[in-house]
Short mmCIF file of C-alpha atoms in Angstrom, two decimals:
data_model
loop_
_atom_site.label_atom_id
_atom_site.label_comp_id
_atom_site.label_asym_id
_atom_site.label_seq_id
_atom_site.Cartn_x
_atom_site.Cartn_y
_atom_site.Cartn_z
CA UNK V 1199 122.06 138.62 157.14
CA UNK V 1200 120.00 138.70 160.41
CA UNK V 1201 116.35 137.59 158.92
CA UNK V 1202 115.39 136.56 162.35
CA UNK V 1203 112.81 139.30 163.17
CA UNK V 1204 110.81 138.46 160.16
CA UNK V 1205 108.15 135.88 160.32
CA UNK V 1206 109.76 133.75 157.64
CA UNK V 1207 112.91 133.22 155.79
CA UNK V 1208 113.23 134.91 152.37
CA UNK V 1209 112.72 132.59 149.11
CA UNK V 1210 116.36 131.48 147.56
CA UNK V 1211 115.63 133.48 144.37
CA UNK V 1212 115.57 136.64 146.32
CA UNK V 1213 118.64 135.91 148.87
CA UNK V 1214 120.68 134.15 146.58
CA UNK V 1215 119.72 134.89 143.26
CA UNK V 1216 119.44 130.99 142.76
CA UNK V 1217 118.75 129.93 139.26
CA UNK V 1218 116.37 127.08 138.15
CA UNK V 1219 116.16 127.35 134.45
CA UNK V 1220 119.40 127.09 132.30
CA UNK V 1221 120.20 125.08 129.43
CA UNK V 1222 123.41 124.95 127.56
CA UNK V 1223 127.48 123.80 128.25
CA UNK V 1224 129.18 123.80 132.03
CA UNK V 1225 131.85 126.22 130.72
CA UNK V 1226 129.07 128.47 129.62
CA UNK V 1227 127.42 128.68 132.92
CA UNK V 1228 130.52 129.16 135.17
CA UNK V 1229 131.53 131.67 132.93
CA UNK V 1230 127.89 133.56 133.52
CA UNK V 1231 128.17 132.87 136.98
CA UNK V 1232 131.79 134.21 137.17
CA UNK V 1233 130.41 137.21 135.25
CA UNK V 1234 128.11 138.33 138.22
CA UNK V 1235 125.37 136.94 136.87
CA UNK V 1236 123.57 136.04 140.65
CA UNK V 1237 123.14 139.78 140.94
CA UNK V 1238 119.74 141.33 140.28
CA UNK V 1239 120.26 141.87 136.51
CA UNK V 1240 122.36 138.62 136.07
CA UNK V 1241 121.41 136.42 133.20
CA UNK V 1242 121.43 133.44 135.85
CA UNK V 1243 118.64 135.22 137.88
CA UNK V 1244 115.05 134.99 137.31
CA UNK V 1245 115.31 132.76 134.22
CA UNK V 1246 112.12 130.76 133.55
CA UNK V 1247 109.99 128.46 131.11
CA UNK V 1248 107.33 129.04 128.67
CA UNK V 1249 106.33 125.63 129.61
CA UNK V 1250 106.97 124.10 133.40
CA UNK V 1251 105.98 120.12 133.68
CA UNK V 1252 106.47 120.07 137.48
CA UNK V 1253 108.10 121.71 140.15
CA UNK V 1254 109.42 120.96 143.76
CA UNK V 1255 107.24 121.98 147.05
CA UNK V 1256 109.48 123.38 149.59
CA UNK V 1257 106.41 122.07 152.40
CA UNK V 1258 107.51 118.62 151.65
CA UNK V 1259 111.18 118.97 151.45
CA UNK V 1260 110.88 120.54 155.03
CA UNK V 1261 109.28 117.81 156.39
CA UNK V 1262 112.22 115.45 155.29
CA UNK V 1263 114.20 117.22 157.72
CA UNK V 1264 111.31 118.12 160.60
CA UNK V 1265 110.47 114.13 160.53
CA UNK V 1266 113.73 113.47 161.69
CA UNK V 1267 113.86 115.37 164.99
CA UNK V 1268 113.58 113.42 168.12
CA UNK V 1269 111.00 114.00 170.85
CA UNK V 1270 108.72 115.96 168.57
CA UNK V 1271 104.97 115.68 167.07
CA UNK V 1272 104.91 117.29 163.79
CA UNK V 1273 101.43 118.94 163.02
CA UNK V 1274 100.75 119.50 159.13
CA UNK V 1275 98.15 122.93 159.04
CA UNK V 1276 96.99 122.13 155.33
CA UNK V 1277 94.81 119.77 153.42
CA UNK V 1278 94.96 116.30 154.24
CA UNK V 1279 97.27 115.43 151.03
CA UNK V 1280 99.97 117.91 151.50
CA UNK V 1281 102.86 116.04 153.53
CA UNK V 1282 101.75 112.47 152.66
CA UNK V 1283 104.81 111.71 151.21
CA UNK V 1284 105.67 111.61 155.06
CA UNK V 1285 104.33 108.12 154.81
CA UNK V 1286 107.52 106.72 153.06
CA UNK V 1287 109.68 107.97 155.52
CA UNK V 1288 108.12 106.62 158.51
CA UNK V 1289 110.33 103.11 158.79
CA UNK V 1290 114.02 104.96 157.55
CA UNK V 1291 113.44 108.01 160.22
CA UNK V 1292 112.10 105.58 163.18
CA UNK V 1293 115.18 103.34 162.53
CA UNK V 1294 117.49 106.08 162.49
CA UNK V 1295 116.18 107.86 165.57
CA UNK V 1296 116.94 104.53 167.35
CA UNK V 1297 120.23 104.17 166.25
CA UNK V 1298 120.70 107.49 168.58
CA UNK V 1299 118.42 106.61 170.96
CA UNK V 1300 116.94 102.74 171.21
CA UNK V 1301 113.95 104.10 172.88
CA UNK V 1302 113.06 106.76 170.50
CA UNK V 1303 109.40 106.92 168.93
CA UNK V 1304 108.90 107.06 165.59
CA UNK V 1305 107.40 109.74 163.35
CA UNK V 1306 104.27 111.32 165.28
CA UNK V 1307 102.49 113.85 162.97
CA UNK V 1308 99.20 115.07 162.69
CA UNK V 1309 96.88 117.00 160.07
CA UNK V 1310 94.23 119.87 160.57
CA UNK V 1311 92.87 118.41 157.34
CA UNK V 1312 91.65 121.86 156.20
CA UNK V 1313 88.49 121.54 153.57
CA UNK V 1314 86.47 123.87 151.51
CA UNK V 1315 84.77 125.03 154.84
CA UNK V 1316 88.02 126.23 156.18
CA UNK V 1317 88.78 127.87 152.93
CA UNK V 1318 85.87 130.14 153.62
CA UNK V 1319 85.62 130.09 157.37
CA UNK V 1320 89.59 130.01 158.19
CA UNK V 1321 91.61 127.03 159.95
CA UNK V 1322 92.64 128.53 163.16
CA UNK V 1323 89.95 126.59 165.14
CA UNK V 1324 91.40 123.33 164.04
CA UNK V 1325 94.92 124.32 164.38
CA UNK V 1326 94.29 125.11 168.36
CA UNK V 1327 92.54 121.82 168.67
CA UNK V 1328 95.39 120.05 166.71
CA UNK V 1329 97.95 121.66 169.26
CA UNK V 1330 96.28 121.12 172.27
CA UNK V 1331 95.58 117.29 171.35
CA UNK V 1332 99.37 117.12 170.63
CA UNK V 1333 100.56 118.23 174.02
CA UNK V 1334 97.95 116.30 175.93
CA UNK V 1335 98.43 113.09 173.94
CA UNK V 1336 102.18 112.66 173.26
CA UNK V 1337 103.48 115.23 176.13
CA UNK V 1338 106.67 115.89 173.55
CA UNK V 1339 109.32 118.25 174.20
CA UNK V 1340 108.33 120.26 170.72
CA UNK V 1341 105.10 120.58 168.80
CA UNK V 1342 106.34 121.73 165.02
CA UNK V 1343 103.68 123.12 163.09
CA UNK V 1344 104.44 123.15 159.40
CA UNK V 1345 102.34 125.68 157.83
CA UNK V 1346 100.89 124.81 154.14
CA UNK V 1347 99.95 126.89 151.13
CA UNK V 1348 95.94 126.99 152.28
CA UNK V 1349 96.33 128.79 155.16
CA UNK V 1350 98.67 131.08 154.14
CA UNK V 1351 96.37 132.05 151.40
CA UNK V 1352 93.40 132.31 153.93
CA UNK V 1353 95.30 134.61 156.27
CA UNK V 1354 95.29 132.38 159.40
CA UNK V 1355 97.30 134.06 161.83
CA UNK V 1356 99.61 131.07 162.59
CA UNK V 1357 102.13 133.10 164.96
CA UNK V 1358 99.49 134.51 167.12
CA UNK V 1359 97.65 131.54 167.59
CA UNK V 1360 100.71 129.51 168.51
CA UNK V 1361 102.11 132.42 170.96
CA UNK V 1362 98.66 132.11 172.81
CA UNK V 1363 98.85 128.56 173.01
CA UNK V 1364 102.54 128.48 174.04
CA UNK V 1365 101.05 129.71 177.23
CA UNK V 1366 98.78 126.68 177.63
CA UNK V 1367 101.27 123.91 176.48
CA UNK V 1368 104.57 122.07 178.04
CA UNK V 1369 106.04 121.94 174.92
CA UNK V 1370 107.91 124.20 172.97
CA UNK V 1371 105.96 125.43 170.01
CA UNK V 1372 107.89 126.09 166.85
CA UNK V 1373 106.32 127.22 163.74
CA UNK V 1374 108.03 126.90 160.27
CA UNK V 1375 106.36 129.00 157.53
CA UNK V 1376 107.27 126.93 154.34
CA UNK V 1377 104.38 127.29 152.10
CA UNK V 1378 105.09 125.77 148.47
CA UNK V 1379 103.85 128.64 146.41
CA UNK V 1380 106.10 131.30 147.98
CA UNK V 1381 109.12 130.17 145.86
CA UNK V 1382 110.31 128.22 142.92
CA UNK V 1383 113.87 127.05 144.45
CA UNK V 1384 112.53 124.32 146.81
CA UNK V 1385 116.00 124.42 148.42
CA UNK V 1386 114.20 127.65 150.25
CA UNK V 1387 112.88 124.74 152.70
CA UNK V 1388 115.95 124.21 154.42
CA UNK V 1389 115.90 127.94 155.33
CA UNK V 1390 112.33 127.44 156.26
CA UNK V 1391 113.51 125.17 158.76
CA UNK V 1392 116.52 126.79 160.14
CA UNK V 1393 114.57 129.90 160.64
CA UNK V 1394 112.18 127.97 163.24
CA UNK V 1395 115.27 126.54 164.74
CA UNK V 1396 117.03 129.68 165.15
CA UNK V 1397 114.29 131.38 166.60
CA UNK V 1398 113.14 128.75 168.73
CA UNK V 1399 115.93 126.01 169.88
CA UNK V 1400 119.18 127.63 169.62
CA UNK V 1401 120.05 129.42 173.22
CA UNK V 1402 122.99 128.93 175.64
CA UNK V 1403 122.58 125.89 177.61
CA UNK V 1404 122.34 126.60 181.49
CA UNK V 1405 125.62 125.27 182.27
CA UNK V 1406 127.47 128.48 180.19
CA UNK V 1407 126.19 130.55 182.88
CA UNK V 1408 128.59 132.07 184.76
CA UNK V 1409 128.86 133.80 188.60
CA UNK V 1410 131.82 136.08 187.73
CA UNK V 1411 132.29 137.58 184.44
CA UNK V 1412 134.29 135.26 182.18
CA UNK V 1413 137.51 136.10 180.00
CA UNK V 1414 135.69 135.56 176.58
CA UNK V 1415 139.06 135.37 174.75
CA UNK V 1416 140.14 132.93 176.84
CA UNK V 1417 137.22 130.76 176.67
CA UNK V 1418 137.21 131.18 172.77
CA UNK V 1419 140.83 129.36 172.76
CA UNK V 1420 139.59 126.70 175.32
CA UNK V 1421 136.65 125.83 173.09
CA UNK V 1422 139.10 126.11 169.96
CA UNK V 1423 141.49 123.83 171.83
CA UNK V 1424 138.80 121.29 172.76
CA UNK V 1425 138.56 120.79 169.01
CA UNK V 1426 134.67 120.29 168.90
CA UNK V 1427 132.93 120.33 165.73
CA UNK V 1428 129.45 120.65 164.42
CA UNK V 1429 128.94 118.96 161.20
CA UNK V 1430 125.49 119.90 159.49
CA UNK V 1431 124.00 116.78 158.37
CA UNK V 1432 121.05 115.95 155.82
CA UNK V 1433 118.20 113.96 156.19
CA UNK V 1434 119.28 111.71 152.91
CA UNK V 1435 122.38 111.00 154.62
CA UNK V 1436 122.89 107.43 156.34
CA UNK V 1437 124.11 106.59 159.74
CA UNK V 1438 126.92 105.03 157.72
CA UNK V 1439 128.01 108.32 156.33
CA UNK V 1440 127.82 110.13 159.55
CA UNK V 1441 130.00 107.20 161.04
CA UNK V 1442 132.56 107.67 157.98
CA UNK V 1443 133.00 111.29 158.72
CA UNK V 1444 133.21 111.16 162.24
CA UNK V 1445 135.75 108.17 161.93
CA UNK V 1446 137.63 110.61 159.56
CA UNK V 1447 137.77 113.44 162.26
CA UNK V 1448 138.35 111.21 165.06
CA UNK V 1449 141.61 109.97 163.16
CA UNK V 1450 143.13 113.31 163.10
CA UNK V 1451 141.78 114.22 166.99
CA UNK V 1452 138.60 116.17 166.54
CA UNK V 1453 135.25 115.52 168.59
CA UNK V 1454 131.98 115.53 166.30
CA UNK V 1455 128.44 116.30 167.01
CA UNK V 1456 125.60 115.75 164.13
CA UNK V 1457 122.78 118.63 163.89
CA UNK V 1458 120.25 119.46 162.73
CA UNK V 1459 118.85 115.54 161.52
CA UNK V 1460 117.75 113.28 164.48
CA UNK V 1461 118.96 115.83 166.91
CA UNK V 1462 116.62 116.05 169.94
CA UNK V 1463 115.97 119.92 171.36
CA UNK V 1464 118.57 120.23 173.73
CA UNK V 1465 121.19 119.06 171.17
CA UNK V 1466 120.82 122.70 169.56
CA UNK V 1467 121.46 124.34 172.96
CA UNK V 1468 124.85 122.38 173.44
CA UNK V 1469 125.79 123.00 169.97
CA UNK V 1470 126.91 126.66 170.80
CA UNK V 1471 129.73 124.58 172.73
CA UNK V 1472 132.10 124.20 169.31
CA UNK V 1473 135.00 125.74 167.29
CA UNK V 1474 133.43 125.06 164.27
CA UNK V 1475 130.55 124.76 162.12
CA UNK V 1476 131.34 122.58 159.12
CA UNK V 1477 128.71 122.34 156.22
CA UNK V 1478 128.17 119.02 154.19
CA UNK V 1479 126.60 120.93 151.60
CA UNK V 1480 126.42 124.78 151.29
CA UNK V 1481 122.95 124.15 149.91
CA UNK V 1482 121.40 123.12 152.95
CA UNK V 1483 123.38 125.06 155.59
CA UNK V 1484 124.45 128.81 154.81
CA UNK V 1485 121.37 130.28 156.36
CA UNK V 1486 122.11 128.34 159.69
CA UNK V 1487 125.78 128.93 160.00
CA UNK V 1488 125.74 132.55 158.76
CA UNK V 1489 123.29 133.37 161.44
CA UNK V 1490 125.36 131.40 164.12
CA UNK V 1491 128.44 133.20 163.35
CA UNK V 1492 126.60 136.61 163.21
CA UNK V 1493 124.86 135.97 166.55
CA UNK V 1494 127.51 133.69 168.61
CA UNK V 1495 130.44 134.65 166.80
CA UNK V 1496 131.26 131.05 165.93
CA UNK V 1497 133.15 130.17 162.71
CA UNK V 1498 131.82 128.18 159.77
CA UNK V 1499 133.41 126.00 156.70
CA UNK V 1500 131.14 125.90 153.51
CA UNK V 1501 133.32 124.58 150.92
CA UNK V 1502 132.89 121.41 149.27
CA UNK V 1503 130.92 118.09 149.91
CA UNK V 1504 132.75 114.88 150.91
CA UNK V 1505 131.82 112.65 147.94
CA UNK V 1506 134.63 111.30 146.16
CA UNK V 1507 138.40 110.98 146.81
CA UNK V 1508 139.50 114.61 146.01
CA UNK V 1509 136.21 116.37 147.60
CA UNK V 1510 137.13 114.03 150.66
CA UNK V 1511 140.88 115.20 150.65
CA UNK V 1512 139.64 118.61 150.70
CA UNK V 1513 136.90 118.59 152.99
CA UNK V 1514 139.26 117.05 155.40
CA UNK V 1515 142.11 119.69 154.90
CA UNK V 1516 140.00 122.50 155.13
CA UNK V 1517 138.78 121.55 158.43
CA UNK V 1518 142.25 120.51 159.64
CA UNK V 1519 143.95 123.80 158.94
CA UNK V 1520 141.54 125.76 160.98
CA UNK V 1521 142.81 123.54 163.89
CA UNK V 1522 146.53 123.61 162.90
CA UNK V 1523 146.27 119.79 162.51
CA UNK V 1524 147.45 119.57 158.50
CA UNK V 1525 150.10 117.00 159.61
CA UNK V 1526 147.85 114.76 160.81
CA UNK V 1527 145.47 115.41 157.96
CA UNK V 1528 148.23 114.33 155.47
CA UNK V 1529 149.02 110.88 156.72
CA UNK V 1530 145.22 110.12 156.95
CA UNK V 1531 144.80 110.91 153.59
CA UNK V 1532 147.59 109.38 152.42
CA UNK V 1533 146.68 105.92 153.92
CA UNK V 1534 143.18 106.38 152.90
CA UNK V 1535 144.00 107.21 149.22
CA UNK V 1536 146.20 103.76 149.06
CA UNK V 1537 143.72 101.72 150.30
CA UNK V 1538 140.90 103.33 148.22
CA UNK V 1539 143.33 102.65 145.04
CA UNK V 1540 143.54 99.05 145.41
CA UNK V 1541 140.11 98.61 146.38
CA UNK V 1542 138.64 100.40 143.40
CA UNK V 1543 141.19 98.62 140.95
CA UNK V 1544 139.13 95.90 139.88
CA UNK V 1545 135.82 98.02 139.45
CA UNK V 1546 137.60 100.46 136.81
CA UNK V 1547 138.55 97.44 134.82
CA UNK V 1548 134.51 96.87 134.19
CA UNK V 1549 133.43 100.27 134.31
CA UNK V 1550 135.86 102.18 132.48
CA UNK V 1551 134.60 104.15 129.19
CA UNK V 1552 131.07 103.70 130.28
CA UNK V 1553 129.05 107.07 129.65
CA UNK V 1554 126.95 108.27 132.74
CA UNK V 1555 124.30 111.01 133.20
CA UNK V 1556 123.59 112.69 136.56
CA UNK V 1557 120.40 114.13 137.94
CA UNK V 1558 119.73 115.58 141.35
CA UNK V 1559 120.63 118.47 143.57
CA UNK V 1560 123.65 120.73 141.95
CA UNK V 1561 126.56 119.92 144.77
CA UNK V 1562 125.61 116.20 145.01
CA UNK V 1563 126.02 115.32 141.07
CA UNK V 1564 128.84 117.23 140.51
CA UNK V 1565 130.67 115.83 143.60
CA UNK V 1566 129.57 112.27 142.51
CA UNK V 1567 131.04 113.04 138.70
CA UNK V 1568 134.31 112.88 140.46
CA UNK V 1569 133.81 109.63 141.27
CA UNK V 1570 132.68 108.93 137.92
CA UNK V 1571 136.00 109.87 136.47
CA UNK V 1572 137.98 108.23 139.27
CA UNK V 1573 136.64 104.91 138.15
CA UNK V 1574 137.56 105.92 134.31
CA UNK V 1575 134.01 106.38 133.21
CA UNK V 1576 132.63 109.35 131.46
CA UNK V 1577 130.26 112.19 132.45
CA UNK V 1578 127.74 113.26 129.39
CA UNK V 1579 125.67 115.33 131.12
CA UNK V 1580 123.92 116.98 134.32
CA UNK V 1581 120.85 118.10 135.43
CA UNK V 1582 120.72 119.99 138.44
CA UNK V 1583 117.92 121.10 140.47
CA UNK V 1584 119.17 124.54 140.64
CA UNK V 1585 122.26 126.82 140.61
CA UNK V 1586 123.98 129.12 142.77
CA UNK V 1587 127.44 130.28 143.95
CA UNK V 1588 127.93 127.06 146.23
CA UNK V 1589 128.23 124.81 143.00
CA UNK V 1590 131.23 126.36 141.75
CA UNK V 1591 134.17 124.95 144.20
CA UNK V 1592 133.02 121.38 143.05
CA UNK V 1593 133.53 121.84 139.69
CA UNK V 1594 137.61 121.86 140.54
CA UNK V 1595 137.66 118.29 141.30
CA UNK V 1596 136.80 117.55 137.78
CA UNK V 1597 138.41 116.94 134.50
CA UNK V 1598 137.32 117.95 130.78
CA UNK V 1599 133.87 118.96 131.66
CA UNK V 1600 133.75 122.21 130.00
CA UNK V 1601 131.75 120.55 127.12
CA UNK V 1602 129.52 118.81 129.13
CA UNK V 1603 125.67 119.57 128.80
CA UNK V 1604 124.03 120.85 131.82
CA UNK V 1605 120.26 121.74 132.54
CA UNK V 1606 119.29 123.33 135.65
CA UNK V 1607 115.43 122.21 136.29
CA UNK V 1608 113.44 121.27 139.20
CA UNK V 1609 112.21 117.79 138.26
CA UNK V 1610 110.79 118.96 134.60
CA UNK V 1611 111.13 115.32 133.52
CA UNK V 1612 110.46 116.16 129.96
CA UNK V 1613 113.85 117.85 129.73
CA UNK V 1614 115.62 114.83 131.34
CA UNK V 1615 113.89 112.43 129.00
CA UNK V 1616 114.76 114.30 125.70
CA UNK V 1617 118.19 114.89 127.13
CA UNK V 1618 118.88 110.92 127.72
CA UNK V 1619 117.70 110.41 124.19
CA UNK V 1620 120.03 112.62 122.76
CA UNK V 1621 123.13 111.61 124.96
CA UNK V 1622 122.67 107.99 125.15
CA UNK V 1623 124.17 107.30 128.42
CA UNK V 1624 125.26 103.85 129.72
CA UNK V 1625 124.25 104.66 133.60
CA UNK V 1626 121.97 107.31 134.81
CA UNK V 1627 122.59 108.24 138.39
CA UNK V 1628 119.41 110.22 140.16
CA UNK V 1629 117.56 110.89 143.40
CA UNK V 1630 115.11 107.80 144.44
CA UNK V 1631 111.88 108.66 142.56
CA UNK V 1632 113.15 110.42 139.84
CA UNK V 1633 113.78 107.35 137.80
CA UNK V 1634 110.71 106.04 136.83
CA UNK V 1635 110.52 107.48 133.10
CA UNK V 1636 114.32 106.81 132.75
CA UNK V 1637 114.04 102.98 133.57
CA UNK V 1638 111.99 103.13 130.66
CA UNK V 1639 114.98 103.61 128.48
CA UNK V 1640 116.29 100.04 130.00
CA UNK V 1641 119.41 102.04 131.81
CA UNK V 1642 120.70 100.88 134.78
CA UNK V 1643 119.90 103.61 137.60
CA UNK V 1644 121.96 104.29 140.62
CA UNK V 1645 120.19 106.24 143.69
CA UNK V 1646 122.12 109.46 144.09
CA UNK V 1647 122.76 109.50 148.25
CA UNK V 1648 120.29 107.30 149.91
CA UNK V 1649 119.64 106.93 154.10
CA UNK V 1650 120.34 103.55 153.71
CA UNK V 1651 123.62 103.22 152.37
CA UNK V 1652 127.42 104.70 152.71
CA UNK V 1653 127.83 107.55 150.01
CA UNK V 1654 130.54 109.66 151.92
CA UNK V 1655 133.79 109.74 152.13
CA UNK V 1656 136.29 107.12 150.99
CA UNK V 1657 134.31 104.35 152.04
CA UNK V 1658 131.48 105.67 150.44
CA UNK V 1659 133.78 106.21 147.35
CA UNK V 1660 134.01 102.20 147.37
CA UNK V 1661 130.31 101.61 147.85
CA UNK V 1662 129.40 103.89 145.16
CA UNK V 1663 131.77 102.07 142.57
CA UNK V 1664 130.47 98.39 143.99
CA UNK V 1665 127.04 99.51 143.29
CA UNK V 1666 127.87 100.55 139.85
CA UNK V 1667 129.40 97.37 139.18
CA UNK V 1668 126.29 95.38 140.42
CA UNK V 1669 123.67 97.30 138.21
CA UNK V 1670 125.68 97.57 134.95
CA UNK V 1671 126.15 93.92 135.43
CA UNK V 1672 122.61 93.09 136.31
CA UNK V 1673 120.54 95.40 134.30
CA UNK V 1674 117.69 93.01 132.83
CA UNK V 1675 114.90 94.36 134.82
CA UNK V 1676 115.06 97.70 133.19
CA UNK V 1677 115.99 96.20 129.62
CA UNK V 1678 112.38 94.37 130.01
CA UNK V 1679 110.65 97.37 130.74
CA UNK V 1680 112.01 99.21 128.01
CA UNK V 1681 111.08 96.16 125.72
CA UNK V 1682 107.47 96.42 126.90
CA UNK V 1683 106.65 100.13 127.82
CA UNK V 1684 106.09 103.16 125.87
CA UNK V 1685 107.80 106.50 126.18
CA UNK V 1686 105.39 108.97 127.69
CA UNK V 1687 106.53 112.10 125.33
CA UNK V 1688 105.42 112.04 121.36
CA UNK V 1689 108.42 111.29 119.23
CA UNK V 1690 108.05 115.30 118.11
CA UNK V 1691 109.51 116.19 121.41
CA UNK V 1692 112.51 114.23 120.84
CA UNK V 1693 113.41 116.05 117.74
CA UNK V 1694 113.24 119.43 119.34
CA UNK V 1695 116.40 121.42 121.05
CA UNK V 1696 115.73 119.89 125.39
CA UNK V 1697 116.04 123.57 126.25
CA UNK V 1698 113.40 124.94 123.76
CA UNK V 1699 110.95 126.29 126.66
CA UNK V 1700 113.76 127.77 128.99
CA UNK V 1701 113.37 131.72 128.62
CA UNK V 1702 116.24 134.41 129.53
CA UNK V 1703 115.63 137.06 132.26
CA UNK V 1704 114.93 139.41 129.01
CA UNK V 1705 111.55 137.26 127.91
CA UNK V 1706 110.80 137.11 131.50
#
């Protein structure tokens, strides 16, 4: 899998044959994927749309991770509008950094502000000036250069410039090639960030140097006994999520370290001193852990995401099995489930039989559906950003979803609006920012995940139930919105099949 000799990570549609256009039932999608449809010629690969309203951008998604890194200055080599979404993350990122280090700075970023003249003459001079200014003004451990679409199109030689500047600066300079136009699967952003981290941050720390030739087999066993675990976190996790997962693994005797989000450069060096890398979400982490396994022989676990009771049980057991701690894990799971059952009972009485539509990252929405079923609610539809092999184990925690409708679409709000009108759910669960049109239906809306509250583990299941109870009992704002606003699409669209514009590979 070694792609590190290349300038940038490959697109997900090439590396994983990920799909961004599918409409049908869960059963149809699973059968298609098990039939080898992630191959070059499979029916899930290369599907598209005759009409596309919006699409995600890997540049902005890369920034969601990069803005969390401590002791770093981010330089956006792009026009000024690219990365403007970072403004909305400033408060959260600063607060979360200071939860790890009270003296940590907030988000510091610069933009090279490329304009029409730079498109003709090149933006290399501005990039040089920005890097030298960042090093002199802020003296960060790291200067991260996120490369936008414009410099890639006009041919700025980013790597050569930064290699030359590295000899003139005290900071580590990290190029991140995350041009939005290079992929339709915005999750490629995670690979782009990890590509830069792997090439520039990951190295054995100095304390791992030995005077005498070490016994590597003995060292491996010592690290296994030490029970150190890296958990690969994501930018939309909260600190409460991390503390919940740390609590659960500490309870069975494991030590926990979180990377990459909110880490500092040396954290990546010492991340090699671990027995196991554990993924929260395969969509985020496979590129990173596969390379660490290949280069440093560190085992990894990619299975499910610890959202909901069954998924959390499975996640803990999979980790415990590696360390031979199954007995401790089963005792923990038994106690946690008994407590959770008592806690959820009042909410089941209120939420039971209500219909729910979920939209967002594919792993998250399917895992959240397990909470929905646990509360006695009915899942009537999914809309996933994309679809790849990492979603398959998550469906195992669900029951009777074979006939549930699933739309695979990165954004495409016109399809989502049609489906909501068709399925008429009682509750809508989606990422923050993806609910503006859906709110006009008068639906109670629960944010999917969120950096401000607990969503993972057993305590996260309770928190989701508590929040669902609150929004279902008090949805007057959205009801008033529905009474006083118009939907953005003509009525003729709502009379059509929501998947009208999806075309198969054969039609590409």
